[in-house]
CSV table of C-alpha atoms (C1' of nucleotides) in Angstrom, one decimal:
chain,number,residue,atom,x,y,z
A,1,MET,CA,-32.4,10.6,-18.0
A,2,THR,CA,-29.1,8.8,-18.4
A,3,LYS,CA,-29.7,5.4,-20.0
A,4,PRO,CA,-27.1,2.6,-19.5
A,5,GLN,CA,-26.1,1.8,-23.1
A,6,ALA,CA,-26.7,-1.7,-24.4
A,7,GLY,CA,-27.3,-4.5,-22.0
A,8,ARG,CA,-24.6,-4.1,-19.4
A,9,THR,CA,-25.9,-4.0,-16.0
A,10,ALA,CA,-25.2,-1.2,-13.7
A,11,LEU,CA,-22.8,-1.5,-10.8
A,12,ASP,CA,-24.2,-2.7,-7.6
A,13,PRO,CA,-23.9,0.3,-5.2
A,14,GLU,CA,-23.3,-2.1,-2.4
A,15,MET,CA,-20.8,-4.4,-4.1
A,16,PHE,CA,-18.2,-3.4,-1.6
A,17,ASP,CA,-20.5,-3.4,1.4
A,18,PRO,CA,-21.0,-4.2,4.2
A,19,VAL,CA,-18.2,-3.6,6.7
A,20,CYS,CA,-15.3,-4.7,4.6
A,21,PRO,CA,-13.4,-1.6,3.6
A,22,SER,CA,-11.7,-3.5,0.9
A,23,PRO,CA,-12.3,-7.0,-0.3
A,24,LEU,CA,-8.5,-7.4,-0.2
A,25,VAL,CA,-7.4,-6.8,3.2
A,26,PRO,CA,-4.0,-7.6,3.7
A,27,PHE,CA,-3.5,-7.4,-0.1
A,28,ARG,CA,-3.3,-4.2,-1.9
A,29,VAL,CA,-2.8,-3.2,-5.5
A,30,GLY,CA,-1.4,0.3,-5.9
A,31,ASP,CA,-3.4,2.7,-3.7
A,32,LYS,CA,-6.5,2.5,-1.7
A,33,TRP,CA,-9.0,2.4,-4.5
A,34,ALA,CA,-7.0,0.7,-7.3
A,35,ALA,CA,-8.1,-2.9,-6.7
A,36,LEU,CA,-11.7,-1.8,-6.2
A,37,ILE,CA,-11.7,0.0,-9.5
A,38,LEU,CA,-10.3,-3.0,-11.3
A,39,ARG,CA,-13.1,-5.1,-10.1
A,40,CYS,CA,-15.6,-2.5,-11.1
A,41,LEU,CA,-14.2,-2.7,-14.7
A,42,GLN,CA,-14.3,-6.4,-15.0
A,43,ASP,CA,-17.6,-6.4,-16.9
A,44,GLY,CA,-16.6,-3.7,-19.4
A,45,PRO,CA,-16.0,0.0,-19.6
A,46,ARG,CA,-17.5,2.3,-17.0
A,47,ARG,CA,-18.0,6.0,-16.8
A,48,PHE,CA,-16.4,8.2,-14.2
A,49,SER,CA,-19.6,8.9,-12.4
A,50,GLU,CA,-20.6,5.2,-12.6
A,51,LEU,CA,-17.5,4.3,-10.7
A,52,LYS,CA,-18.3,6.7,-7.9
A,53,VAL,CA,-21.4,4.8,-6.9
A,54,PRO,CA,-20.0,1.5,-5.4
A,55,LEU,CA,-16.8,3.3,-4.3
A,56,ARG,CA,-18.7,5.0,-1.5
A,57,GLY,CA,-17.2,8.1,-0.3
A,58,VAL,CA,-14.4,8.4,-2.8
A,59,THR,CA,-13.8,12.0,-3.8
A,60,ALA,CA,-13.5,13.0,-7.4
A,61,LYS,CA,-9.9,13.9,-6.7
A,62,SER,CA,-8.9,10.5,-5.3
A,63,LEU,CA,-10.7,8.6,-8.0
A,64,THR,CA,-9.0,10.7,-10.7
A,65,GLN,CA,-5.6,10.1,-9.0
A,66,SER,CA,-6.2,6.3,-8.9
A,67,LEU,CA,-7.4,6.2,-12.4
A,68,ARG,CA,-4.4,8.2,-13.7
A,69,ARG,CA,-2.0,5.9,-11.9
A,70,LEU,CA,-3.7,2.8,-13.3
A,71,GLU,CA,-3.6,4.4,-16.7
A,72,ARG,CA,0.1,5.3,-16.4
A,73,ASP,CA,0.9,1.8,-15.3
A,74,GLY,CA,-1.0,0.3,-18.2
A,75,PHE,CA,-3.9,-1.4,-16.4
A,76,VAL,CA,-6.6,0.9,-17.6
A,77,VAL,CA,-7.3,3.0,-20.7
A,78,ARG,CA,-9.3,6.2,-20.7
A,79,GLU,CA,-11.5,6.9,-23.7
A,80,GLU,CA,-13.2,10.2,-24.3
A,81,TYR,CA,-16.2,10.2,-26.5
A,82,GLU,CA,-17.5,13.3,-28.2
A,83,GLY,CA,-21.1,14.3,-28.6
A,84,THR,CA,-23.5,16.7,-27.1
A,85,GLU,CA,-23.1,15.3,-23.7
A,86,ARG,CA,-19.7,14.8,-22.2
A,87,ARG,CA,-18.7,11.2,-21.8
A,88,VAL,CA,-15.5,9.5,-20.6
A,89,GLU,CA,-15.1,5.8,-20.1
A,90,TYR,CA,-12.4,3.7,-18.4
A,91,ALA,CA,-11.7,0.1,-19.5
A,92,LEU,CA,-9.3,-2.6,-18.6
A,93,THR,CA,-6.3,-3.3,-20.8
A,94,PRO,CA,-5.3,-6.9,-21.4
A,95,LEU,CA,-2.7,-6.4,-18.7
A,96,GLY,CA,-5.3,-5.1,-16.3
A,97,LEU,CA,-7.6,-8.0,-17.2
A,98,GLY,CA,-4.9,-10.4,-16.4
A,99,LEU,CA,-4.3,-8.8,-13.0
A,100,LEU,CA,-7.8,-9.9,-12.1
A,101,GLY,CA,-6.6,-13.5,-11.8
A,102,PRO,CA,-4.2,-13.2,-9.0
A,103,LEU,CA,-6.3,-10.5,-7.5
A,104,ASP,CA,-9.3,-12.8,-7.2
A,105,ALA,CA,-7.0,-15.5,-5.7
A,106,ALA,CA,-6.0,-13.0,-3.1
A,107,CYS,CA,-9.6,-12.0,-2.4
A,108,ALA,CA,-10.6,-15.7,-2.2
A,109,TRP,CA,-7.9,-16.4,0.4
A,110,THR,CA,-8.9,-13.4,2.4
A,111,ARG,CA,-12.6,-14.5,2.4
A,112,GLU,CA,-11.6,-18.0,3.4
A,113,HIS,CA,-9.5,-16.8,6.3
A,114,TRP,CA,-11.7,-13.9,7.2
A,115,ASP,CA,-12.6,-15.1,10.7
A,116,GLU,CA,-9.0,-15.9,11.5
A,117,LEU,CA,-7.9,-12.5,10.3
A,118,ILE,CA,-10.4,-10.8,12.5
A,119,ASP,CA,-9.6,-13.0,15.5
A,120,ALA,CA,-5.9,-12.5,15.1
A,121,GLN,CA,-6.3,-8.7,15.0
A,122,GLU,CA,-8.6,-8.6,18.0
A,123,ALA,CA,-6.0,-10.7,19.9
A,124,GLY,CA,-3.2,-8.4,18.9
A,125,LEU,CA,-4.8,-5.1,19.8
A,126,PRO,CA,-6.3,-5.2,23.3
A,127,GLY,CA,-4.8,-4.5,26.7
A,128,ALA,CA,-4.6,-8.1,28.0
A,129,THR,CA,-1.2,-9.5,27.3
A,130,ARG,CA,0.9,-6.5,26.2
A,131,ARG,CA,4.6,-5.9,26.3
A,132,PRO,CA,5.2,-2.9,28.5
B,1,MET,CA,31.6,-15.4,16.4
B,2,THR,CA,27.9,-15.8,15.9
B,3,LYS,CA,27.1,-19.3,14.7
B,4,PRO,CA,23.8,-20.0,12.9
B,5,GLN,CA,22.2,-22.6,15.0
B,6,ALA,CA,21.4,-26.0,13.5
B,7,GLY,CA,21.3,-26.5,9.7
B,8,ARG,CA,19.2,-23.6,8.5
B,9,THR,CA,20.9,-21.7,5.8
B,10,ALA,CA,21.5,-18.0,6.2
B,11,LEU,CA,19.4,-15.5,4.2
B,12,ASP,CA,20.8,-14.6,0.8
B,13,PRO,CA,21.8,-11.0,1.1
B,14,GLU,CA,20.8,-10.5,-2.5
B,15,MET,CA,17.5,-12.3,-2.4
B,16,PHE,CA,15.6,-9.1,-3.3
B,17,ASP,CA,18.1,-7.9,-5.8
B,18,PRO,CA,18.7,-6.7,-8.5
B,19,VAL,CA,16.6,-3.7,-9.5
B,20,CYS,CA,13.2,-4.9,-8.3
B,21,PRO,CA,12.3,-2.8,-5.3
B,22,SER,CA,9.8,-5.3,-4.3
B,23,PRO,CA,9.1,-8.7,-5.8
B,24,LEU,CA,5.4,-7.8,-5.6
B,25,VAL,CA,5.0,-4.7,-7.7
B,26,PRO,CA,1.6,-4.1,-8.1
B,27,PHE,CA,0.7,-6.2,-5.2
B,28,ARG,CA,1.4,-5.1,-1.7
B,29,VAL,CA,0.8,-6.5,1.7
B,30,GLY,CA,0.7,-4.1,4.5
B,31,ASP,CA,3.5,-1.6,4.3
B,32,LYS,CA,6.6,-1.4,2.2
B,33,TRP,CA,8.6,-4.2,3.9
B,34,ALA,CA,5.8,-6.5,5.1
B,35,ALA,CA,5.8,-8.9,2.2
B,36,LEU,CA,9.5,-9.0,2.0
B,37,ILE,CA,9.7,-9.9,5.7
B,38,LEU,CA,7.2,-12.7,5.3
B,39,ARG,CA,9.3,-14.2,2.5
B,40,CYS,CA,12.3,-14.0,4.7
B,41,LEU,CA,10.6,-16.0,7.4
B,42,GLN,CA,9.4,-18.8,5.1
B,43,ASP,CA,12.2,-21.2,6.1
B,44,GLY,CA,11.9,-20.7,9.8
B,45,PRO,CA,12.4,-18.1,12.5
B,46,ARG,CA,14.9,-15.3,11.9
B,47,ARG,CA,16.6,-12.8,14.2
B,48,PHE,CA,16.1,-9.1,13.9
B,49,SER,CA,19.6,-8.5,12.7
B,50,GLU,CA,19.3,-11.4,10.3
B,51,LEU,CA,16.4,-9.8,8.6
B,52,LYS,CA,18.2,-6.5,8.0
B,53,VAL,CA,20.6,-8.2,5.6
B,54,PRO,CA,18.4,-8.9,2.6
B,55,LEU,CA,16.2,-6.0,3.4
B,56,ARG,CA,18.9,-3.6,2.2
B,57,GLY,CA,18.6,-0.2,3.5
B,58,VAL,CA,15.9,-0.8,6.0
B,59,THR,CA,16.3,1.1,9.2
B,60,ALA,CA,15.9,-0.4,12.5
B,61,LYS,CA,12.9,1.8,13.1
B,62,SER,CA,11.1,0.8,9.9
B,63,LEU,CA,11.8,-2.8,10.4
B,64,THR,CA,10.5,-2.7,14.0
B,65,GLN,CA,7.4,-0.9,12.8
B,66,SER,CA,6.7,-3.5,10.1
B,67,LEU,CA,7.3,-6.4,12.5
B,68,ARG,CA,5.0,-4.9,15.1
B,69,ARG,CA,2.3,-4.5,12.6
B,70,LEU,CA,2.7,-8.0,11.4
B,71,GLU,CA,2.6,-9.2,15.0
B,72,ARG,CA,-0.5,-7.2,15.7
B,73,ASP,CA,-2.2,-8.6,12.7
B,74,GLY,CA,-1.4,-12.1,13.7
B,75,PHE,CA,1.0,-13.0,10.8
B,76,VAL,CA,4.2,-13.1,12.9
B,77,VAL,CA,5.2,-14.0,16.4
B,78,ARG,CA,8.0,-12.5,18.4
B,79,GLU,CA,10.0,-14.6,20.7
B,80,GLU,CA,12.6,-13.4,23.1
B,81,TYR,CA,15.1,-15.8,24.4
B,82,GLU,CA,17.1,-15.2,27.5
B,83,GLY,CA,20.7,-16.0,27.9
B,84,THR,CA,24.0,-14.2,28.2
B,85,GLU,CA,23.6,-12.8,24.7
B,86,ARG,CA,20.4,-11.0,23.7
B,87,ARG,CA,18.3,-12.9,21.2
B,88,VAL,CA,14.9,-12.1,19.6
B,89,GLU,CA,13.4,-14.2,16.9
B,90,TYR,CA,10.5,-13.7,14.6
B,91,ALA,CA,8.5,-16.5,13.1
B,92,LEU,CA,5.4,-17.0,10.9
B,93,THR,CA,2.2,-17.9,12.5
B,94,PRO,CA,0.0,-20.5,10.7
B,95,LEU,CA,-1.9,-17.5,9.4
B,96,GLY,CA,1.2,-15.9,8.1
B,97,LEU,CA,2.3,-19.1,6.6
B,98,GLY,CA,-1.0,-19.4,4.7
B,99,LEU,CA,-0.5,-15.9,3.4
B,100,LEU,CA,2.6,-17.1,1.5
B,101,GLY,CA,0.3,-19.0,-0.9
B,102,PRO,CA,-1.5,-16.2,-2.5
B,103,LEU,CA,1.5,-14.1,-2.1
B,104,ASP,CA,3.6,-16.4,-4.2
B,105,ALA,CA,0.8,-16.5,-6.8
B,106,ALA,CA,0.9,-12.8,-7.0
B,107,CYS,CA,4.7,-12.8,-7.3
B,108,ALA,CA,4.6,-15.4,-10.0
B,109,TRP,CA,2.1,-13.4,-12.0
B,110,THR,CA,4.3,-10.4,-11.7
B,111,ARG,CA,7.4,-12.3,-12.9
B,112,GLU,CA,5.5,-13.7,-15.8
B,113,HIS,CA,4.3,-10.3,-16.9
B,114,TRP,CA,7.3,-8.4,-15.9
B,115,ASP,CA,8.2,-7.3,-19.4
B,116,GLU,CA,4.7,-6.2,-20.1
B,117,LEU,CA,4.6,-4.3,-16.9
B,118,ILE,CA,7.8,-2.5,-17.7
B,119,ASP,CA,6.7,-1.7,-21.2
B,120,ALA,CA,3.3,-0.4,-20.1
B,121,GLN,CA,4.9,1.9,-17.6
B,122,GLU,CA,7.4,3.2,-20.1
B,123,ALA,CA,4.6,3.8,-22.5
B,124,GLY,CA,2.6,5.6,-19.9
B,125,LEU,CA,5.3,8.0,-18.7
B,126,PRO,CA,7.1,9.8,-21.5
B,127,GLY,CA,6.4,12.9,-23.4
B,128,ALA,CA,5.3,11.4,-26.7
B,129,THR,CA,1.6,11.0,-26.6
B,130,ARG,CA,0.4,13.0,-23.7
B,131,ARG,CA,-2.8,14.6,-22.8
B,132,PRO,CA,-2.2,18.4,-22.5
C,1,DC,C1',-20.5,15.7,-16.5
C,2,DG,C1',-15.7,15.1,-15.5
C,3,DG,C1',-12.7,16.8,-13.7
C,4,DA,C1',-8.6,20.7,-11.8
C,5,DA,C1',-6.8,23.6,-7.9
C,6,DT,C1',-6.0,24.3,-3.3
C,7,DC,C1',-5.6,23.3,1.5
C,8,DC,C1',-4.8,20.4,5.1
C,9,DG,C1',-4.2,16.5,8.5
C,10,DA,C1',-2.5,11.8,9.0
C,11,DG,C1',0.5,8.3,8.1
C,12,DT,C1',5.1,6.5,6.2
C,13,DC,C1',9.9,6.5,5.4
C,14,DG,C1',14.7,7.4,6.1
C,15,DA,C1',18.6,9.5,8.6
C,16,DT,C1',20.6,10.2,12.9
C,17,DA,C1',21.6,9.6,17.6
C,18,DC,C1',21.1,7.2,21.7
C,19,DT,C1',20.1,3.1,25.1
C,20,DG,C1',19.7,-1.4,28.0
D,1,DC,C1',22.1,-7.1,19.8
D,2,DA,C1',17.6,-5.1,19.5
D,3,DG,C1',15.7,-1.7,19.7
D,4,DT,C1',13.7,3.7,21.1
D,5,DA,C1',13.5,8.9,20.2
D,6,DT,C1',13.4,12.6,17.3
D,7,DC,C1',13.4,15.0,13.1
D,8,DG,C1',12.2,16.3,8.5
D,9,DA,C1',10.5,15.0,3.8
D,10,DC,C1',7.2,13.1,1.4
D,11,DT,C1',2.8,10.8,0.1
D,12,DC,C1',-2.1,9.8,0.8
D,13,DG,C1',-6.5,10.8,0.9
D,14,DG,C1',-10.5,13.8,2.2
D,15,DA,C1',-13.0,18.5,2.0
D,16,DT,C1',-13.9,22.4,-0.6
D,17,DT,C1',-14.2,25.3,-4.4
D,18,DC,C1',-14.2,26.4,-9.1
D,19,DC,C1',-14.4,25.4,-14.4
D,20,DG,C1',-15.5,24.2,-19.5
DNA sequence: CGGAATCCGAGTCGATACTG
DNA sequence: CAGTATCGACTCGGATTCCG
């Protein structure tokens, strides 16, 4: 079986559940998955397949794309380890680590105003008071 | 001529210059123009044509789209005034106003780390140390 | 395991032209 | 002035298949 090396805990498969598609909402970093990935890496390096777990429904292609972009922009580093079993890990750079600060601030604001955000959207969509 | 009512100063046409495409960089709110629009509205309501000035190169279509979305999501309100001359103004809602807080935090972080961001990107792109 | 290659639909963006 | 209509280009992201 695949043993998680050392003491780092595995990612919570539901860390981005329930409904909330992204803990960012109106904020976004890069593409759809980028911010989620950064948060997954905050406790240390993670393997490709490890990242797929909490990022429910992400395809390998999308995940690779996001990781490549994060790598290109200097927020993440990719490290390939050699051995009998293949092993690639992604980790935050200092820059990526620093990004977590304002990112958390944005997430906090979103959580604080979650109800207002939902209410405002529901008021904005329906058929009641519409411009023709 | 069109006189700016009361004492509010006009928008600086170059408020989003020079190079920087968006004062957000890795952060984004909504679509390409949304965050820029929010900042344009921070000193009070603005007219459609007023917004087009600092948002260099935005087409009426794109601007309308962004504004509609911001309106739908409850960050902006649209007000149409009647009179001999046509007049539509957009203003921040309390929710939109609150968004400026974390938004500014994100912008501040980006400014502080601007050089690192540029350097990291330049290091990520070129042909020197590439994976084949 | 960690991808790459390919296909495809949906959404965005700008340019252009036209309207009330 | 404040848009709408239409178009084409491009990007995003998912599904699927294949590979060392």
